[in-house]
PDB file of C-alpha atoms in Angstrom:
ATOM      1  CA  GLU A  22     110.549  55.355  -2.044  1.00 55.00           C
ATOM      2  CA  LEU A  23     107.557  54.652   0.223  1.00 54.00           C
ATOM      3  CA  GLY A  24     108.945  51.226   1.095  1.00 56.00           C
ATOM      4  CA  VAL A  25     112.081  52.635   2.714  1.00 58.00           C
ATOM      5  CA  GLN A  26     110.285  55.157   4.930  1.00 54.00           C
ATOM      6  CA  ALA A  27     110.012  54.044   8.577  1.00 61.00           C
ATOM      7  CA  ASP A  28     108.079  56.962  10.065  1.00 73.00           C
ATOM      8  CA  PRO A  29     104.305  56.807   9.351  1.00 72.00           C
ATOM      9  CA  ASP A  30     104.114  60.592   8.882  1.00 78.00           C
ATOM     10  CA  ALA A  31     107.000  60.435   6.396  1.00 79.00           C
ATOM     11  CA  VAL A  32     105.176  57.653   4.507  1.00 77.00           C
ATOM     12  CA  LEU A  33     102.038  59.766   4.170  1.00 79.00           C
ATOM     13  CA  ARG A  34     103.852  62.954   3.237  1.00 86.00           C
ATOM     14  CA  THR A  35     105.832  61.119   0.578  1.00 84.00           C
ATOM     15  CA  LEU A  36     102.591  59.628  -0.741  1.00 81.00           C
ATOM     16  CA  VAL A  37     100.898  63.025  -0.929  1.00 86.00           C
ATOM     17  CA  GLU A  38     103.878  64.610  -2.683  1.00 88.00           C
ATOM     18  CA  GLN A  39     104.103  61.790  -5.244  1.00 84.00           C
ATOM     19  CA  ALA A  40     100.351  61.651  -5.905  1.00 86.00           C
ATOM     20  CA  ALA A  41     100.080  65.444  -6.189  1.00 87.00           C
ATOM     21  CA  SER A  42     103.071  65.523  -8.513  1.00 85.00           C
ATOM     22  CA  PHE A  43     101.696  62.721 -10.680  1.00 83.00           C
ATOM     23  CA  LEU A  44      98.276  64.368 -11.030  1.00 85.00           C
ATOM     24  CA  ASN A  45      99.725  67.883 -11.197  1.00 84.00           C
ATOM     25  CA  ALA A  46      97.429  68.884  -8.308  1.00 88.00           C
ATOM     26  CA  ALA A  47      97.474  72.452  -7.045  1.00 86.00           C
ATOM     27  CA  ARG A  48      96.818  71.470  -3.411  1.00 89.00           C
ATOM     28  CA  ALA A  49      96.684  68.309  -1.366  1.00 91.00           C
ATOM     29  CA  GLY A  50      95.413  67.556   2.100  1.00 87.00           C
ATOM     30  CA  LEU A  51      96.371  64.843   4.530  1.00 87.00           C
ATOM     31  CA  ALA A  52      94.309  63.600   7.484  1.00 88.00           C
ATOM     32  CA  VAL A  53      95.373  60.814   9.862  1.00 86.00           C
ATOM     33  CA  VAL A  54      93.798  59.080  12.827  1.00 86.00           C
ATOM     34  CA  ARG A  55      95.562  59.940  16.083  1.00 83.00           C
ATOM     35  CA  GLN A  56      94.133  58.741  19.377  1.00 83.00           C
ATOM     36  CA  ASP A  57      90.737  58.007  17.776  1.00 84.00           C
ATOM     37  CA  GLU A  58      90.457  61.479  16.207  1.00 89.00           C
ATOM     38  CA  LEU A  59      90.964  62.491  12.586  1.00 89.00           C
ATOM     39  CA  ILE A  60      93.693  65.157  12.516  1.00 90.00           C
ATOM     40  CA  ILE A  61      95.062  67.237   9.635  1.00 90.00           C
ATOM     41  CA  PRO A  62      98.779  67.457  10.441  1.00 90.00           C
ATOM     42  CA  ALA A  63      99.714  69.390   7.302  1.00 91.00           C
ATOM     43  CA  SER A  64      98.669  70.338   3.785  1.00 90.00           C
ATOM     44  CA  TRP A  65     100.715  70.569   0.611  1.00 91.00           C
ATOM     45  CA  GLN A  66     100.569  73.557  -1.725  1.00 87.00           C
ATOM     46  CA  GLN A  67     102.710  73.798  -4.842  1.00 78.00           C
ATOM     47  CA  GLY A  68     105.642  71.882  -3.394  1.00 83.00           C
ATOM     48  CA  THR A  69     105.539  73.267   0.154  1.00 89.00           C
ATOM     49  CA  TRP A  70     104.171  71.722   3.349  1.00 92.00           C
ATOM     50  CA  VAL A  71     102.063  73.931   5.595  1.00 90.00           C
ATOM     51  CA  GLU A  72     101.896  72.610   9.179  1.00 92.00           C
ATOM     52  CA  GLU A  73      98.362  72.663  10.614  1.00 89.00           C
ATOM     53  CA  ASP A  74      97.833  70.011  13.316  1.00 89.00           C
ATOM     54  CA  ARG A  75      94.084  70.571  13.692  1.00 91.00           C
ATOM     55  CA  PRO A  76      90.996  68.322  13.863  1.00 90.00           C
ATOM     56  CA  ALA A  77      89.458  67.519  10.478  1.00 87.00           C
ATOM     57  CA  GLN A  78      85.952  68.768   9.810  1.00 83.00           C
ATOM     58  CA  LEU A  79      84.085  65.755   8.456  1.00 83.00           C
ATOM     59  CA  GLN A  80      81.622  67.575   6.272  1.00 80.00           C
ATOM     60  CA  GLY A  81      81.159  67.789   2.538  1.00 83.00           C
ATOM     61  CA  LEU A  82      83.200  65.477   0.335  1.00 87.00           C
ATOM     62  CA  LEU A  83      85.732  64.691   3.055  1.00 86.00           C
ATOM     63  CA  GLY A  84      82.960  63.463   5.348  1.00 88.00           C
ATOM     64  CA  ARG A  85      81.367  61.444   2.569  1.00 91.00           C
ATOM     65  CA  ALA A  86      84.603  59.617   1.711  1.00 91.00           C
ATOM     66  CA  TRP A  87      85.238  59.025   5.421  1.00 91.00           C
ATOM     67  CA  GLU A  88      81.781  57.556   6.068  1.00 91.00           C
ATOM     68  CA  THR A  89      81.593  55.380   2.946  1.00 92.00           C
ATOM     69  CA  ARG A  90      85.273  54.301   3.096  1.00 92.00           C
ATOM     70  CA  GLU A  91      85.322  54.765  -0.679  1.00 91.00           C
ATOM     71  CA  LEU A  92      87.120  57.058  -3.093  1.00 90.00           C
ATOM     72  CA  TYR A  93      85.130  60.168  -3.926  1.00 91.00           C
ATOM     73  CA  TYR A  94      85.768  62.225  -7.030  1.00 91.00           C
ATOM     74  CA  THR A  95      84.074  65.309  -8.380  1.00 90.00           C
ATOM     75  CA  GLU A  96      84.980  67.320 -11.452  1.00 88.00           C
ATOM     76  CA  ASP A  97      83.088  70.358 -10.126  1.00 88.00           C
ATOM     77  CA  ALA A  98      83.077  70.911  -6.366  1.00 88.00           C
ATOM     78  CA  HIS A  99      80.866  73.987  -6.783  1.00 86.00           C
ATOM     79  CA  ALA A 100      78.072  71.961  -8.417  1.00 88.00           C
ATOM     80  CA  ASP A 101      78.440  68.656  -6.517  1.00 90.00           C
ATOM     81  CA  PRO A 102      75.496  68.193  -4.097  1.00 90.00           C
ATOM     82  CA  HIS A 103      77.796  66.574  -1.495  1.00 88.00           C
ATOM     83  CA  ALA A 104      80.410  69.334  -1.578  1.00 87.00           C
ATOM     84  CA  SER A 105      80.668  72.383   0.625  1.00 83.00           C
ATOM     85  CA  ARG A 106      80.554  75.376  -1.705  1.00 83.00           C
ATOM     86  CA  THR A 107      82.099  77.513   1.026  1.00 83.00           C
ATOM     87  CA  VAL A 108      85.156  75.225   1.218  1.00 81.00           C
ATOM     88  CA  ALA A 109      85.367  74.976  -2.580  1.00 82.00           C
ATOM     89  CA  THR A 110      85.360  78.758  -2.899  1.00 82.00           C
ATOM     90  CA  ARG A 111      87.696  79.410   0.027  1.00 82.00           C
ATOM     91  CA  PHE A 112      90.375  77.018  -1.278  1.00 80.00           C
ATOM     92  CA  SER A 113      89.731  77.517  -5.015  1.00 81.00           C
ATOM     93  CA  ILE A 114      88.776  73.873  -5.510  1.00 85.00           C
ATOM     94  CA  HIS A 115      87.324  72.818  -8.812  1.00 84.00           C
ATOM     95  CA  ALA A 116      88.100  69.091  -9.132  1.00 88.00           C
ATOM     96  CA  GLN A 117      88.678  67.057  -5.989  1.00 90.00           C
ATOM     97  CA  LEU A 118      89.796  63.470  -5.417  1.00 91.00           C
ATOM     98  CA  ILE A 119      89.556  62.036  -1.899  1.00 91.00           C
ATOM     99  CA  VAL A 120      91.027  58.609  -1.189  1.00 91.00           C
ATOM    100  CA  PRO A 121      90.536  56.905   2.190  1.00 92.00           C
ATOM    101  CA  LEU A 122      93.500  55.019   3.645  1.00 90.00           C
ATOM    102  CA  LEU A 123      92.205  51.714   4.997  1.00 90.00           C
ATOM    103  CA  GLY A 124      93.917  49.015   7.032  1.00 86.00           C
ATOM    104  CA  PRO A 125      93.742  45.289   6.202  1.00 83.00           C
ATOM    105  CA  SER A 126      90.451  44.811   8.054  1.00 84.00           C
ATOM    106  CA  GLY A 127      88.899  48.009   6.685  1.00 87.00           C
ATOM    107  CA  GLU A 128      89.789  50.235   9.639  1.00 88.00           C
ATOM    108  CA  ARG A 129      90.118  53.893   8.714  1.00 90.00           C
ATOM    109  CA  LEU A 130      93.694  55.183   8.962  1.00 88.00           C
ATOM    110  CA  GLY A 131      93.214  58.540   7.259  1.00 89.00           C
ATOM    111  CA  LEU A 132      92.387  60.375   4.047  1.00 90.00           C
ATOM    112  CA  ILE A 133      94.263  61.971   1.186  1.00 91.00           C
ATOM    113  CA  ALA A 134      92.574  64.833  -0.704  1.00 90.00           C
ATOM    114  CA  LEU A 135      93.940  66.162  -4.002  1.00 90.00           C
ATOM    115  CA  ASN A 136      92.550  69.420  -5.364  1.00 89.00           C
ATOM    116  CA  GLN A 137      92.681  71.139  -8.734  1.00 87.00           C
ATOM    117  CA  ALA A 138      91.751  74.788  -9.188  1.00 82.00           C
ATOM    118  CA  GLU A 139      91.276  74.818 -12.967  1.00 79.00           C
ATOM    119  CA  PRO A 140      88.344  73.093 -14.731  1.00 72.00           C
ATOM    120  CA  ALA A 141      90.509  72.078 -17.676  1.00 65.00           C
ATOM    121  CA  ARG A 142      92.889  70.168 -15.397  1.00 68.00           C
ATOM    122  CA  ALA A 143      90.427  67.727 -13.803  1.00 73.00           C
ATOM    123  CA  PHE A 144      91.890  64.344 -12.845  1.00 82.00           C
ATOM    124  CA  ASP A 145      91.480  61.658 -15.526  1.00 83.00           C
ATOM    125  CA  LEU A 146      90.369  58.068 -14.852  1.00 84.00           C
ATOM    126  CA  ARG A 147      93.856  56.625 -15.364  1.00 85.00           C
ATOM    127  CA  GLY A 148      95.342  59.043 -12.842  1.00 84.00           C
ATOM    128  CA  ARG A 149      92.605  58.339 -10.299  1.00 84.00           C
ATOM    129  CA  ARG A 150      93.194  54.607 -10.587  1.00 85.00           C
ATOM    130  CA  LEU A 151      96.938  54.969 -10.159  1.00 84.00           C
ATOM    131  CA  VAL A 152      96.561  57.211  -7.106  1.00 84.00           C
ATOM    132  CA  THR A 153      94.088  54.724  -5.607  1.00 84.00           C
ATOM    133  CA  ALA A 154      96.596  51.885  -6.079  1.00 83.00           C
ATOM    134  CA  ILE A 155      99.373  54.003  -4.550  1.00 77.00           C
ATOM    135  CA  CYS A 156      97.134  54.796  -1.565  1.00 81.00           C
ATOM    136  CA  GLU A 157      96.364  51.104  -1.027  1.00 81.00           C
ATOM    137  CA  ALA A 158     100.072  50.287  -0.996  1.00 75.00           C
ATOM    138  CA  ALA A 159     100.787  53.252   1.283  1.00 74.00           C
ATOM    139  CA  ALA A 160      98.086  52.144   3.734  1.00 81.00           C
ATOM    140  CA  ALA A 161      99.792  48.747   4.009  1.00 78.00           C
ATOM    141  CA  ILE A 162     103.149  50.456   4.546  1.00 74.00           C
ATOM    142  CA  LEU A 163     101.555  52.765   7.114  1.00 74.00           C
ATOM    143  CA  VAL A 164     100.140  49.794   9.037  1.00 79.00           C
ATOM    144  CA  ARG A 165     103.541  48.089   8.980  1.00 78.00           C
ATOM    145  CA  ALA A 166     105.300  51.285  10.104  1.00 72.00           C
ATOM    146  CA  ARG A 167     102.836  51.814  12.951  1.00 74.00           C
ATOM    147  CA  ASP A 168     103.182  48.163  14.016  1.00 76.00           C
ATOM    148  CA  THR A 169     106.967  48.572  14.013  1.00 75.00           C
ATOM    149  CA  GLU A 170     106.666  51.779  16.019  1.00 72.00           C
ATOM    150  CA  ALA A 171     104.386  50.045  18.560  1.00 72.00           C
ATOM    151  CA  ARG A 172     106.793  47.088  18.797  1.00 77.00           C
ATOM    152  CA  LEU A 173     109.777  49.391  19.399  1.00 79.00           C
ATOM    153  CA  GLN A 174     107.845  51.286  22.078  1.00 80.00           C
ATOM    154  CA  ALA A 175     106.921  47.997  23.786  1.00 80.00           C
ATOM    155  CA  GLU A 176     110.590  46.928  23.668  1.00 84.00           C
ATOM    156  CA  ARG A 177     111.660  50.252  25.231  1.00 85.00           C
ATOM    157  CA  GLU A 178     109.080  49.834  27.992  1.00 85.00           C
ATOM    158  CA  ALA A 179     110.136  46.217  28.606  1.00 85.00           C
ATOM    159  CA  GLY A 180     113.784  47.336  28.825  1.00 84.00           C
ATOM    160  CA  GLN A 181     112.843  49.991  31.378  1.00 86.00           C
ATOM    161  CA  ARG A 182     110.911  47.435  33.451  1.00 85.00           C
ATOM    162  CA  GLU A 183     113.924  45.072  33.356  1.00 85.00           C
ATOM    163  CA  ARG A 184     116.181  47.882  34.640  1.00 83.00           C
ATOM    164  CA  GLU A 185     113.709  48.661  37.425  1.00 81.00           C
ATOM    165  CA  VAL A 186     113.436  45.008  38.499  1.00 81.00           C
ATOM    166  CA  ALA A 187     117.238  44.615  38.443  1.00 82.00           C
ATOM    167  CA  ALA A 188     117.611  47.739  40.577  1.00 78.00           C
ATOM    168  CA  LEU A 189     115.031  46.488  43.081  1.00 78.00           C
ATOM    169  CA  LEU A 190     116.817  43.142  43.286  1.00 81.00           C
ATOM    170  CA  ARG A 191     120.115  44.972  43.965  1.00 78.00           C
ATOM    171  CA  VAL A 192     118.440  46.987  46.734  1.00 74.00           C
ATOM    172  CA  ALA A 193     116.929  43.824  48.241  1.00 77.00           C
ATOM    173  CA  ASP A 194     120.312  42.098  48.146  1.00 78.00           C
ATOM    174  CA  GLN A 195     122.023  45.117  49.745  1.00 73.00           C
ATOM    175  CA  LEU A 196     119.322  45.311  52.428  1.00 74.00           C
ATOM    176  CA  ASN A 197     119.875  41.657  53.311  1.00 76.00           C
ATOM    177  CA  SER A 198     123.632  42.116  53.675  1.00 75.00           C
ATOM    178  CA  ALA A 199     123.694  45.615  55.211  1.00 68.00           C
ATOM    179  CA  VAL A 200     124.270  46.195  58.892  1.00 70.00           C
ATOM    180  CA  ASP A 201     124.574  49.992  59.016  1.00 78.00           C
ATOM    181  CA  PRO A 202     121.270  51.936  58.546  1.00 78.00           C
ATOM    182  CA  GLU A 203     123.156  54.771  56.800  1.00 82.00           C
ATOM    183  CA  GLU A 204     124.560  52.263  54.298  1.00 76.00           C
ATOM    184  CA  VAL A 205     121.016  51.026  53.593  1.00 76.00           C
ATOM    185  CA  LEU A 206     119.755  54.590  53.057  1.00 81.00           C
ATOM    186  CA  LEU A 207     122.655  55.483  50.716  1.00 82.00           C
ATOM    187  CA  SER A 208     122.057  52.296  48.707  1.00 76.00           C
ATOM    188  CA  VAL A 209     118.335  53.006  48.309  1.00 77.00           C
ATOM    189  CA  VAL A 210     118.957  56.654  47.353  1.00 83.00           C
ATOM    190  CA  GLY A 211     121.654  55.648  44.833  1.00 80.00           C
ATOM    191  CA  THR A 212     119.383  53.069  43.193  1.00 76.00           C
ATOM    192  CA  ALA A 213     116.467  55.556  43.067  1.00 76.00           C
ATOM    193  CA  ALA A 214     118.751  58.105  41.381  1.00 81.00           C
ATOM    194  CA  GLU A 215     119.728  55.526  38.729  1.00 75.00           C
ATOM    195  CA  LEU A 216     116.085  54.825  37.969  1.00 72.00           C
TER     196      LEU A 216
END
């Protein structure tokens, strides 16, 4: 399913939904790098996306996973020395799994956080390994999707430049052959309107 998604946001949302479903997580968070800033576009709660679009606060476990570029897991966010007890209490987090999304050269693309509210439902080792593998594959897909998006944008810009150059060449040709100043003005105005 991730392989057929073209939009990077769709790739990440599909990843979060699948990982949360697999681990039976109560909540999941998504953070992505946009213009050199880590942004939380949305969070997932019991099958529903909540749009947020706010800067991520890199403190507690989220900050630790971001800095180390490594998975961070705690079975008790209230007792973990790296966790923010305020955040754990506010969002009813007991177990938390945070997986960084890394590009091929280790660049940080974002983070996925999966939360469990009940102590008895902590994430097992097998589940953590599977989610890590899914996140690695998703990061590669995300890089490919972003590269495709950048290529398409460059093609659109190149097409626009070609249209502008063609229009300027038409104006230059019309200026060379025109005798009437009004004809020249109408030609320039018409070409400007096209652009």
